[in-house]
Amino acid sequence: MDSARPISISRRGFLRSAAVIGAGGVYFGGARLYLKDDRWTPNNSFWVSRGREPTSAPLVGEHEADVAIIGGGVTGLSTAVHALLRSPGARVVVLDARYAGFGATGRSGGVLGNGTEMGTPPGTEDNVAHTIALIDRLQIGCDLERAPVTQLDPYRYAIGLKRAAQSLGAAVHEGSSVKTIEDASPAVARGERFVLRAPRLIVATNGYTPKLGIAASRLFPAHTAAAVTGPVPPEVLKDVPDSILVMTSREMYMWGRKAPGRRVLVGAGAEYFYDNGLFHRGDPFLFRALHRCMSKSFPALASYPFQHTWTGPMGCTADQEPIIGTAGTSGNIIYCGGYTGHGIAMGTKAGSFLAGMLHGEPPPAWMLRRTLEIPGEPLRYIAVNSVINLMNLGLFSMPKHD
């Protein structure tokens, strides 16, 4: 088996290389051009299939809050919890277009790690300990496994954060899609049936953020895939590591873990759809390739088909590091995202940073950095997919933190 050394490139060279790759026709993975498709991929994950939580009532009418949070994933709900732990009695309102845990949170593998995709920058060394401490403090039941690998049920974790936020006094409204965010003081989040005004508005929608007209040049959604097998006999499962990270030359980068019910969960790939598309039409070839990669790495699993398959968008940046930024003429709109698949523990910690910003405490400086701006379409489509596909093949990487 031949191997290829990853190419490391500076942020400055990102678009230049991507444009050359795109123009030269180097293309891997079959990226698709879905024009004018505003649908969202439903959450068909294994975690949600185990039982959906009843949703809270949507927001209707005109309302005011001290803090408005858009996004009912880990980041948004963690922000609500941390904000109310610091300021009991504050009027905190959380809005989610679908339901808590619908987005990347409820589709992830649920593995917790310190740091980010690119290393362990300041403030991320204790991500796992911080998350575990919060789970213990709030008594969240989410199938937490502390060792040998820290992992949990990410959908149940989101539901636990939602309940905790509500118990602390937050109003959580699901089925409340924000259509526009108005740059005003106070900021305004407007939906079809509601108007919400708040002096501080936090956008915690990760890969969905560009569709709101926020950070469109810094964040983009990349769709990834995951699958879980049926029950595997103990004698087979014992040879599968608790945490899976596989890169076979000319194959796909695969991650995974052991899942509840003696199952194996694996995931791989990333793909960008035109104009920040949020709908994946399905690709049987993708899951056949994923099963082939799993079987190649663990031959004993070859006879165990996938029982659940799903896809969904994760939030990414050009340098694969999460960001925090402000928007609006008065800077009262704060956004956060870009975890590149490492959002459970990092998103929890980011919630504490965002809550701190409400009290004038800046987050770690690296999260406020100036990132490479991603151009608009059609170059955006060519650039992002070209680099993503080379990363999937292990032929391209960004410089990592020491």
Short mmCIF file of C-alpha atoms in Angstrom, two decimals:
data_model
loop_
_atom_site.label_atom_id
_atom_site.label_comp_id
_atom_site.label_asym_id
_atom_site.label_seq_id
_atom_site.Cartn_x
_atom_site.Cartn_y
_atom_site.Cartn_z
CA MET A 1 0.00 0.00 0.00
CA ASP A 2 1.50 3.32 -1.04
CA SER A 3 1.29 6.37 1.16
CA ALA A 4 1.26 10.10 0.56
CA ARG A 5 2.57 12.79 2.85
CA PRO A 6 0.00 15.49 3.68
CA ILE A 7 0.67 18.90 2.20
CA SER A 8 0.85 21.64 4.83
CA ILE A 9 -0.20 25.08 3.68
CA SER A 10 -0.49 28.49 5.26
CA ARG A 11 -3.82 30.24 5.53
CA ARG A 12 -2.58 32.73 2.95
CA GLY A 13 -2.08 29.93 0.48
CA PHE A 14 -5.46 28.33 1.06
CA LEU A 15 -7.48 30.02 -1.67
CA ARG A 16 -4.61 30.24 -4.11
CA SER A 17 -4.10 26.49 -3.93
CA ALA A 18 -7.82 25.80 -4.01
CA ALA A 19 -8.31 27.94 -7.10
CA VAL A 20 -5.49 26.16 -8.91
CA ILE A 21 -6.87 22.78 -7.90
CA GLY A 22 -10.38 23.71 -9.00
CA ALA A 23 -9.30 25.24 -12.29
CA GLY A 24 -7.09 22.26 -13.04
CA GLY A 25 -9.96 19.85 -12.63
CA VAL A 26 -8.56 17.91 -9.69
CA TYR A 27 -11.74 16.48 -8.23
CA PHE A 28 -12.36 13.74 -5.66
CA GLY A 29 -15.55 12.53 -3.98
CA GLY A 30 -18.25 13.74 -6.38
CA ALA A 31 -19.26 17.09 -4.88
CA ARG A 32 -22.69 18.12 -6.11
CA LEU A 33 -24.07 21.42 -7.25
CA TYR A 34 -27.47 21.77 -5.55
CA LEU A 35 -28.79 25.11 -6.71
CA LYS A 36 -31.59 26.99 -4.94
CA ASP A 37 -32.35 24.18 -2.51
CA ASP A 38 -33.30 25.67 0.84
CA ARG A 39 -34.33 22.42 2.49
CA TRP A 40 -32.53 21.10 5.56
CA THR A 41 -31.35 17.52 5.94
CA PRO A 42 -33.51 15.86 8.63
CA ASN A 43 -31.79 14.38 11.67
CA ASN A 44 -31.99 10.61 11.17
CA SER A 45 -29.17 9.84 13.59
CA PHE A 46 -28.96 6.78 15.78
CA TRP A 47 -29.18 9.05 18.82
CA VAL A 48 -32.47 10.64 17.81
CA SER A 49 -33.87 7.27 16.72
CA ARG A 50 -33.72 6.14 20.35
CA GLY A 51 -36.53 8.55 21.19
CA ARG A 52 -37.32 12.20 20.51
CA GLU A 53 -37.99 14.59 23.35
CA PRO A 54 -41.27 16.56 23.14
CA THR A 55 -40.59 20.03 21.80
CA SER A 56 -41.40 23.26 23.57
CA ALA A 57 -43.90 25.76 22.19
CA PRO A 58 -42.79 28.07 19.37
CA LEU A 59 -42.44 31.77 20.00
CA VAL A 60 -45.40 33.89 18.90
CA GLY A 61 -45.82 37.66 19.14
CA GLU A 62 -43.46 40.48 20.12
CA HIS A 63 -41.06 39.92 23.02
CA GLU A 64 -38.03 41.40 24.73
CA ALA A 65 -35.13 39.67 26.46
CA ASP A 66 -31.85 40.56 28.10
CA VAL A 67 -30.08 37.95 25.98
CA ALA A 68 -31.43 36.28 22.85
CA ILE A 69 -29.72 33.09 21.69
CA ILE A 70 -30.33 31.60 18.26
CA GLY A 71 -29.49 27.91 18.14
CA GLY A 72 -30.49 25.03 20.39
CA GLY A 73 -27.33 22.97 20.08
CA VAL A 74 -24.52 22.55 22.57
CA THR A 75 -23.14 26.07 22.10
CA GLY A 76 -26.43 27.91 22.43
CA LEU A 77 -27.74 25.88 25.34
CA SER A 78 -24.39 25.93 27.15
CA THR A 79 -24.37 29.72 26.75
CA ALA A 80 -27.85 29.94 28.26
CA VAL A 81 -26.87 27.75 31.21
CA HIS A 82 -23.62 29.60 31.91
CA ALA A 83 -25.32 32.99 31.53
CA LEU A 84 -28.01 32.10 34.06
CA LEU A 85 -25.56 30.51 36.49
CA ARG A 86 -23.74 33.84 36.51
CA SER A 87 -26.82 36.09 36.39
CA PRO A 88 -29.83 34.41 37.98
CA GLY A 89 -33.04 36.08 36.95
CA ALA A 90 -31.76 37.35 33.61
CA ARG A 91 -34.28 37.14 30.79
CA VAL A 92 -32.66 34.60 28.46
CA VAL A 93 -34.54 33.35 25.41
CA VAL A 94 -33.29 30.48 23.22
CA LEU A 95 -34.74 29.94 19.75
CA ASP A 96 -34.27 26.90 17.54
CA ALA A 97 -35.72 26.47 14.07
CA ARG A 98 -36.40 22.75 14.58
CA TYR A 99 -35.64 21.28 18.01
CA ALA A 100 -32.82 21.10 20.53
CA GLY A 101 -30.05 18.87 19.21
CA PHE A 102 -31.35 18.92 15.63
CA GLY A 103 -28.13 20.17 14.04
CA ALA A 104 -24.54 19.01 14.31
CA THR A 105 -24.91 18.33 18.04
CA GLY A 106 -27.42 15.50 17.67
CA ARG A 107 -25.60 13.95 14.70
CA SER A 108 -22.08 13.81 16.14
CA GLY A 109 -20.21 10.79 17.40
CA GLY A 110 -20.42 12.07 20.96
CA VAL A 111 -16.70 11.72 21.67
CA LEU A 112 -15.22 14.42 23.91
CA GLY A 113 -11.73 15.77 23.51
CA ASN A 114 -9.60 18.66 24.66
CA GLY A 115 -8.49 21.24 22.15
CA THR A 116 -9.67 21.66 18.59
CA GLU A 117 -9.11 20.01 15.22
CA MET A 118 -5.73 21.73 14.99
CA GLY A 119 -4.31 21.25 18.47
CA THR A 120 -4.76 22.64 21.98
CA PRO A 121 -4.84 26.43 21.90
CA PRO A 122 -5.11 28.39 25.18
CA GLY A 123 -8.35 27.91 27.05
CA THR A 124 -9.13 24.48 25.58
CA GLU A 125 -6.87 22.30 27.71
CA ASP A 126 -9.68 21.44 30.11
CA ASN A 127 -12.60 21.13 27.67
CA VAL A 128 -13.39 17.58 28.77
CA ALA A 129 -13.07 18.27 32.50
CA HIS A 130 -15.24 21.37 32.11
CA THR A 131 -17.94 19.41 30.27
CA ILE A 132 -17.93 16.55 32.78
CA ALA A 133 -18.13 19.00 35.68
CA LEU A 134 -21.14 20.70 34.07
CA ILE A 135 -22.86 17.36 33.46
CA ASP A 136 -22.29 16.38 37.09
CA ARG A 137 -23.44 19.74 38.42
CA LEU A 138 -26.62 19.72 36.34
CA GLN A 139 -27.16 15.96 36.79
CA ILE A 140 -27.62 15.38 33.07
CA GLY A 141 -28.36 11.80 32.05
CA CYS A 142 -26.59 11.30 28.73
CA ASP A 143 -24.90 7.87 28.93
CA LEU A 144 -21.62 9.53 29.91
CA GLU A 145 -18.61 7.20 29.82
CA ARG A 146 -15.58 8.72 31.51
CA ALA A 147 -12.96 6.11 30.57
CA PRO A 148 -11.09 4.84 28.68
CA VAL A 149 -12.57 7.32 26.19
CA THR A 150 -14.86 10.13 27.32
CA GLN A 151 -18.04 9.88 25.29
CA LEU A 152 -21.78 10.39 25.61
CA ASP A 153 -25.09 10.44 23.80
CA PRO A 154 -24.95 13.92 22.22
CA TYR A 155 -28.69 14.25 21.67
CA ARG A 156 -29.44 13.35 25.30
CA TYR A 157 -26.76 15.83 26.33
CA ALA A 158 -28.51 18.59 24.36
CA ILE A 159 -31.82 17.67 25.97
CA GLY A 160 -30.18 17.76 29.39
CA LEU A 161 -28.79 21.23 28.71
CA LYS A 162 -32.20 22.36 27.48
CA ARG A 163 -33.90 21.14 30.66
CA ALA A 164 -31.20 22.72 32.81
CA ALA A 165 -31.54 26.05 31.02
CA GLN A 166 -35.31 25.95 31.53
CA SER A 167 -34.95 25.08 35.20
CA LEU A 168 -32.64 28.08 35.61
CA GLY A 169 -35.25 30.35 34.05
CA ALA A 170 -34.52 30.38 30.32
CA ALA A 171 -37.37 30.38 27.83
CA VAL A 172 -36.60 27.80 25.13
CA HIS A 173 -38.75 27.97 22.01
CA GLU A 174 -38.40 25.25 19.39
CA GLY A 175 -39.96 25.36 15.95
CA SER A 176 -39.04 29.06 15.91
CA SER A 177 -37.06 29.76 12.76
CA VAL A 178 -35.36 33.14 12.59
CA LYS A 179 -35.73 34.61 9.11
CA THR A 180 -33.83 37.86 9.56
CA ILE A 181 -31.51 39.47 12.08
CA GLU A 182 -31.73 43.25 12.16
CA ASP A 183 -28.74 45.39 13.03
CA ALA A 184 -30.30 47.67 15.60
CA SER A 185 -30.01 48.56 19.26
CA PRO A 186 -31.52 46.44 20.65
CA ALA A 187 -30.87 43.76 18.04
CA VAL A 188 -33.92 42.16 16.46
CA ALA A 189 -34.52 38.49 15.57
CA ARG A 190 -37.56 38.24 13.35
CA GLY A 191 -39.50 35.11 12.37
CA GLU A 192 -42.75 34.55 10.53
CA ARG A 193 -44.80 34.75 13.73
CA PHE A 194 -42.55 36.54 16.19
CA VAL A 195 -40.26 39.46 16.85
CA LEU A 196 -37.64 39.22 19.60
CA ARG A 197 -35.58 42.22 20.72
CA ALA A 198 -32.53 42.02 22.97
CA PRO A 199 -29.54 44.27 23.69
CA ARG A 200 -27.28 41.22 23.18
CA LEU A 201 -27.99 38.60 20.54
CA ILE A 202 -25.89 35.45 20.24
CA VAL A 203 -25.89 33.44 17.02
CA ALA A 204 -24.91 29.86 17.90
CA THR A 205 -25.99 28.11 14.72
CA ASN A 206 -22.58 26.84 13.54
CA GLY A 207 -22.87 25.58 9.93
CA TYR A 208 -26.31 27.13 9.52
CA THR A 209 -24.99 30.63 10.31
CA PRO A 210 -24.22 31.86 6.75
CA LYS A 211 -27.87 31.40 5.78
CA LEU A 212 -28.71 34.06 8.38
CA GLY A 213 -26.38 36.52 6.65
CA ILE A 214 -23.89 36.36 9.52
CA ALA A 215 -20.17 35.52 9.08
CA ALA A 216 -20.81 34.23 5.56
CA SER A 217 -17.22 34.93 4.56
CA ARG A 218 -15.79 33.10 7.59
CA LEU A 219 -18.04 30.07 8.17
CA PHE A 220 -19.32 27.40 5.82
CA PRO A 221 -21.29 24.16 6.26
CA ALA A 222 -19.58 20.89 5.32
CA HIS A 223 -21.80 17.83 5.20
CA THR A 224 -20.43 14.68 6.78
CA ALA A 225 -21.79 11.15 7.10
CA ALA A 226 -22.09 8.66 9.94
CA ALA A 227 -23.49 5.18 10.41
CA VAL A 228 -23.96 2.58 13.12
CA THR A 229 -24.04 -1.19 12.90
CA GLY A 230 -26.51 -3.53 14.49
CA PRO A 231 -25.48 -5.37 17.68
CA VAL A 232 -22.06 -7.01 17.42
CA PRO A 233 -21.12 -10.13 19.44
CA PRO A 234 -18.81 -9.46 22.39
CA GLU A 235 -16.07 -11.65 20.93
CA VAL A 236 -15.99 -9.42 17.84
CA LEU A 237 -16.47 -6.13 19.66
CA LYS A 238 -13.50 -6.73 21.96
CA ASP A 239 -11.12 -6.27 19.03
CA VAL A 240 -12.59 -2.88 18.13
CA PRO A 241 -10.89 0.06 19.90
CA ASP A 242 -12.97 2.38 22.06
CA SER A 243 -12.01 5.28 19.81
CA ILE A 244 -11.45 4.80 16.09
CA LEU A 245 -9.29 7.02 13.91
CA VAL A 246 -8.25 5.51 10.59
CA MET A 247 -6.65 6.95 7.46
CA THR A 248 -5.87 4.46 4.71
CA SER A 249 -4.03 5.74 1.67
CA ARG A 250 -6.34 6.55 -1.27
CA GLU A 251 -9.30 5.80 0.98
CA MET A 252 -11.36 7.94 3.29
CA TYR A 253 -10.49 9.34 6.71
CA MET A 254 -12.68 7.45 9.17
CA TRP A 255 -13.48 8.11 12.81
CA GLY A 256 -15.68 6.16 15.17
CA ARG A 257 -16.43 4.63 18.54
CA LYS A 258 -18.26 1.83 20.29
CA ALA A 259 -21.91 2.78 20.68
CA PRO A 260 -24.64 1.66 23.11
CA GLY A 261 -26.14 -1.76 22.46
CA ARG A 262 -22.83 -3.40 21.43
CA ARG A 263 -22.75 -1.41 18.22
CA VAL A 264 -19.99 0.29 16.26
CA LEU A 265 -20.43 3.85 15.03
CA VAL A 266 -18.24 5.24 12.25
CA GLY A 267 -18.21 8.42 10.23
CA ALA A 268 -16.25 10.02 7.42
CA GLY A 269 -16.10 12.61 4.72
CA ALA A 270 -17.06 16.22 4.20
CA GLU A 271 -18.74 17.94 1.28
CA TYR A 272 -19.80 21.49 0.56
CA PHE A 273 -22.97 22.27 -1.41
CA TYR A 274 -23.40 25.40 -3.50
CA ASP A 275 -24.52 28.58 -1.72
CA ASN A 276 -24.07 27.08 1.77
CA GLY A 277 -26.63 24.38 0.98
CA LEU A 278 -28.07 22.58 4.00
CA PHE A 279 -29.72 19.61 2.32
CA HIS A 280 -28.04 16.29 1.51
CA ARG A 281 -30.04 14.26 -1.01
CA GLY A 282 -28.46 10.99 0.03
CA ASP A 283 -25.67 8.98 -1.51
CA PRO A 284 -25.75 5.17 -1.20
CA PHE A 285 -22.23 5.01 -2.62
CA LEU A 286 -20.97 7.05 0.31
CA PHE A 287 -22.23 4.53 2.85
CA ARG A 288 -20.99 1.59 0.81
CA ALA A 289 -17.57 3.21 0.79
CA LEU A 290 -17.79 3.86 4.52
CA HIS A 291 -18.71 0.23 5.21
CA ARG A 292 -15.86 -0.89 2.97
CA CYS A 293 -13.43 1.29 4.89
CA MET A 294 -14.72 -0.06 8.22
CA SER A 295 -14.45 -3.65 6.98
CA LYS A 296 -10.95 -3.07 5.65
CA SER A 297 -9.82 -1.72 9.01
CA PHE A 298 -11.74 -4.31 11.07
CA PRO A 299 -12.38 -7.41 8.91
CA ALA A 300 -14.52 -9.06 11.60
CA LEU A 301 -17.10 -6.28 11.11
CA ALA A 302 -17.53 -6.95 7.39
CA SER A 303 -20.61 -9.11 7.90
CA TYR A 304 -22.40 -6.54 10.07
CA PRO A 305 -24.36 -4.06 7.93
CA PHE A 306 -25.28 -0.56 9.00
CA GLN A 307 -28.68 -0.24 10.65
CA HIS A 308 -28.70 3.56 10.82
CA THR A 309 -27.12 6.03 8.39
CA TRP A 310 -27.30 9.80 8.47
CA THR A 311 -25.69 12.99 7.23
CA GLY A 312 -25.63 16.59 8.33
CA PRO A 313 -23.72 19.87 8.17
CA MET A 314 -20.93 20.76 10.53
CA GLY A 315 -19.57 24.29 10.76
CA CYS A 316 -16.09 24.93 9.39
CA THR A 317 -13.63 27.76 8.86
CA ALA A 318 -10.80 28.05 6.35
CA ASP A 319 -8.20 27.20 9.00
CA GLN A 320 -10.32 24.53 10.76
CA GLU A 321 -10.42 26.44 14.06
CA PRO A 322 -13.58 27.71 15.80
CA ILE A 323 -14.17 31.44 15.90
CA ILE A 324 -16.01 34.05 17.92
CA GLY A 325 -16.86 37.36 16.32
CA THR A 326 -19.18 40.32 16.49
CA ALA A 327 -21.48 41.82 13.89
CA GLY A 328 -23.62 44.92 13.70
CA THR A 329 -22.70 48.57 13.96
CA SER A 330 -22.73 48.42 17.76
CA GLY A 331 -21.17 44.96 18.06
CA ASN A 332 -24.16 43.65 19.98
CA ILE A 333 -24.53 40.58 17.76
CA ILE A 334 -22.08 37.83 18.70
CA TYR A 335 -21.53 34.66 16.68
CA CYS A 336 -19.59 31.49 17.35
CA GLY A 337 -18.94 28.30 15.39
CA GLY A 338 -16.59 26.40 13.12
CA TYR A 339 -15.73 23.40 15.29
CA THR A 340 -14.98 21.15 12.29
CA GLY A 341 -16.50 18.11 13.97
CA HIS A 342 -15.07 18.75 17.45
CA GLY A 343 -17.98 20.66 18.91
CA ILE A 344 -19.31 18.74 21.92
CA ALA A 345 -16.65 19.66 24.48
CA MET A 346 -15.42 22.75 22.62
CA GLY A 347 -18.97 24.03 22.14
CA THR A 348 -19.66 23.54 25.84
CA LYS A 349 -16.56 25.55 26.70
CA ALA A 350 -17.44 28.17 24.10
CA GLY A 351 -20.73 28.67 25.92
CA SER A 352 -18.79 29.75 28.99
CA PHE A 353 -16.72 32.15 26.87
CA LEU A 354 -19.86 33.67 25.35
CA ALA A 355 -21.47 34.06 28.77
CA GLY A 356 -18.30 35.78 29.93
CA MET A 357 -18.50 38.22 27.03
CA LEU A 358 -21.89 39.33 28.36
CA HIS A 359 -19.96 40.51 31.43
CA GLY A 360 -17.19 42.22 29.47
CA GLU A 361 -14.74 39.32 29.68
CA PRO A 362 -13.00 38.62 26.36
CA PRO A 363 -12.65 35.03 25.14
CA PRO A 364 -9.20 33.63 24.29
CA ALA A 365 -7.55 35.93 21.76
CA TRP A 366 -7.10 33.19 19.17
CA MET A 367 -10.89 32.80 18.87
CA LEU A 368 -11.16 36.48 17.96
CA ARG A 369 -8.43 36.19 15.30
CA ARG A 370 -8.86 37.51 11.80
CA THR A 371 -9.45 34.48 9.60
CA LEU A 372 -9.03 34.07 5.89
CA GLU A 373 -12.17 35.25 4.16
CA ILE A 374 -13.83 32.75 1.85
CA PRO A 375 -15.07 34.28 -1.42
CA GLY A 376 -18.60 34.21 -2.73
CA GLU A 377 -19.97 31.80 -5.28
CA PRO A 378 -19.00 30.28 -7.65
CA LEU A 379 -15.35 30.41 -6.50
CA ARG A 380 -16.45 29.47 -2.99
CA TYR A 381 -17.84 26.15 -4.24
CA ILE A 382 -14.70 25.33 -6.22
CA ALA A 383 -12.27 26.39 -3.50
CA VAL A 384 -13.94 24.76 -0.52
CA ASN A 385 -14.69 21.42 -2.17
CA SER A 386 -11.25 21.12 -3.76
CA VAL A 387 -9.49 21.53 -0.43
CA ILE A 388 -12.03 19.39 1.46
CA ASN A 389 -11.53 16.52 -0.97
CA LEU A 390 -7.75 16.67 -0.67
CA MET A 391 -8.09 16.72 3.12
CA ASN A 392 -10.34 13.66 2.95
CA LEU A 393 -7.56 11.88 1.08
CA GLY A 394 -4.92 13.01 3.57
CA LEU A 395 -3.09 15.03 0.91
CA PHE A 396 -3.60 18.45 2.46
CA SER A 397 -3.44 19.86 5.98
CA MET A 398 -3.29 23.18 7.76
CA PRO A 399 -0.49 23.98 10.24
CA LYS A 400 -1.38 22.68 13.70
CA HIS A 401 -0.87 24.21 17.14
CA ASP A 402 2.19 23.02 19.03
#
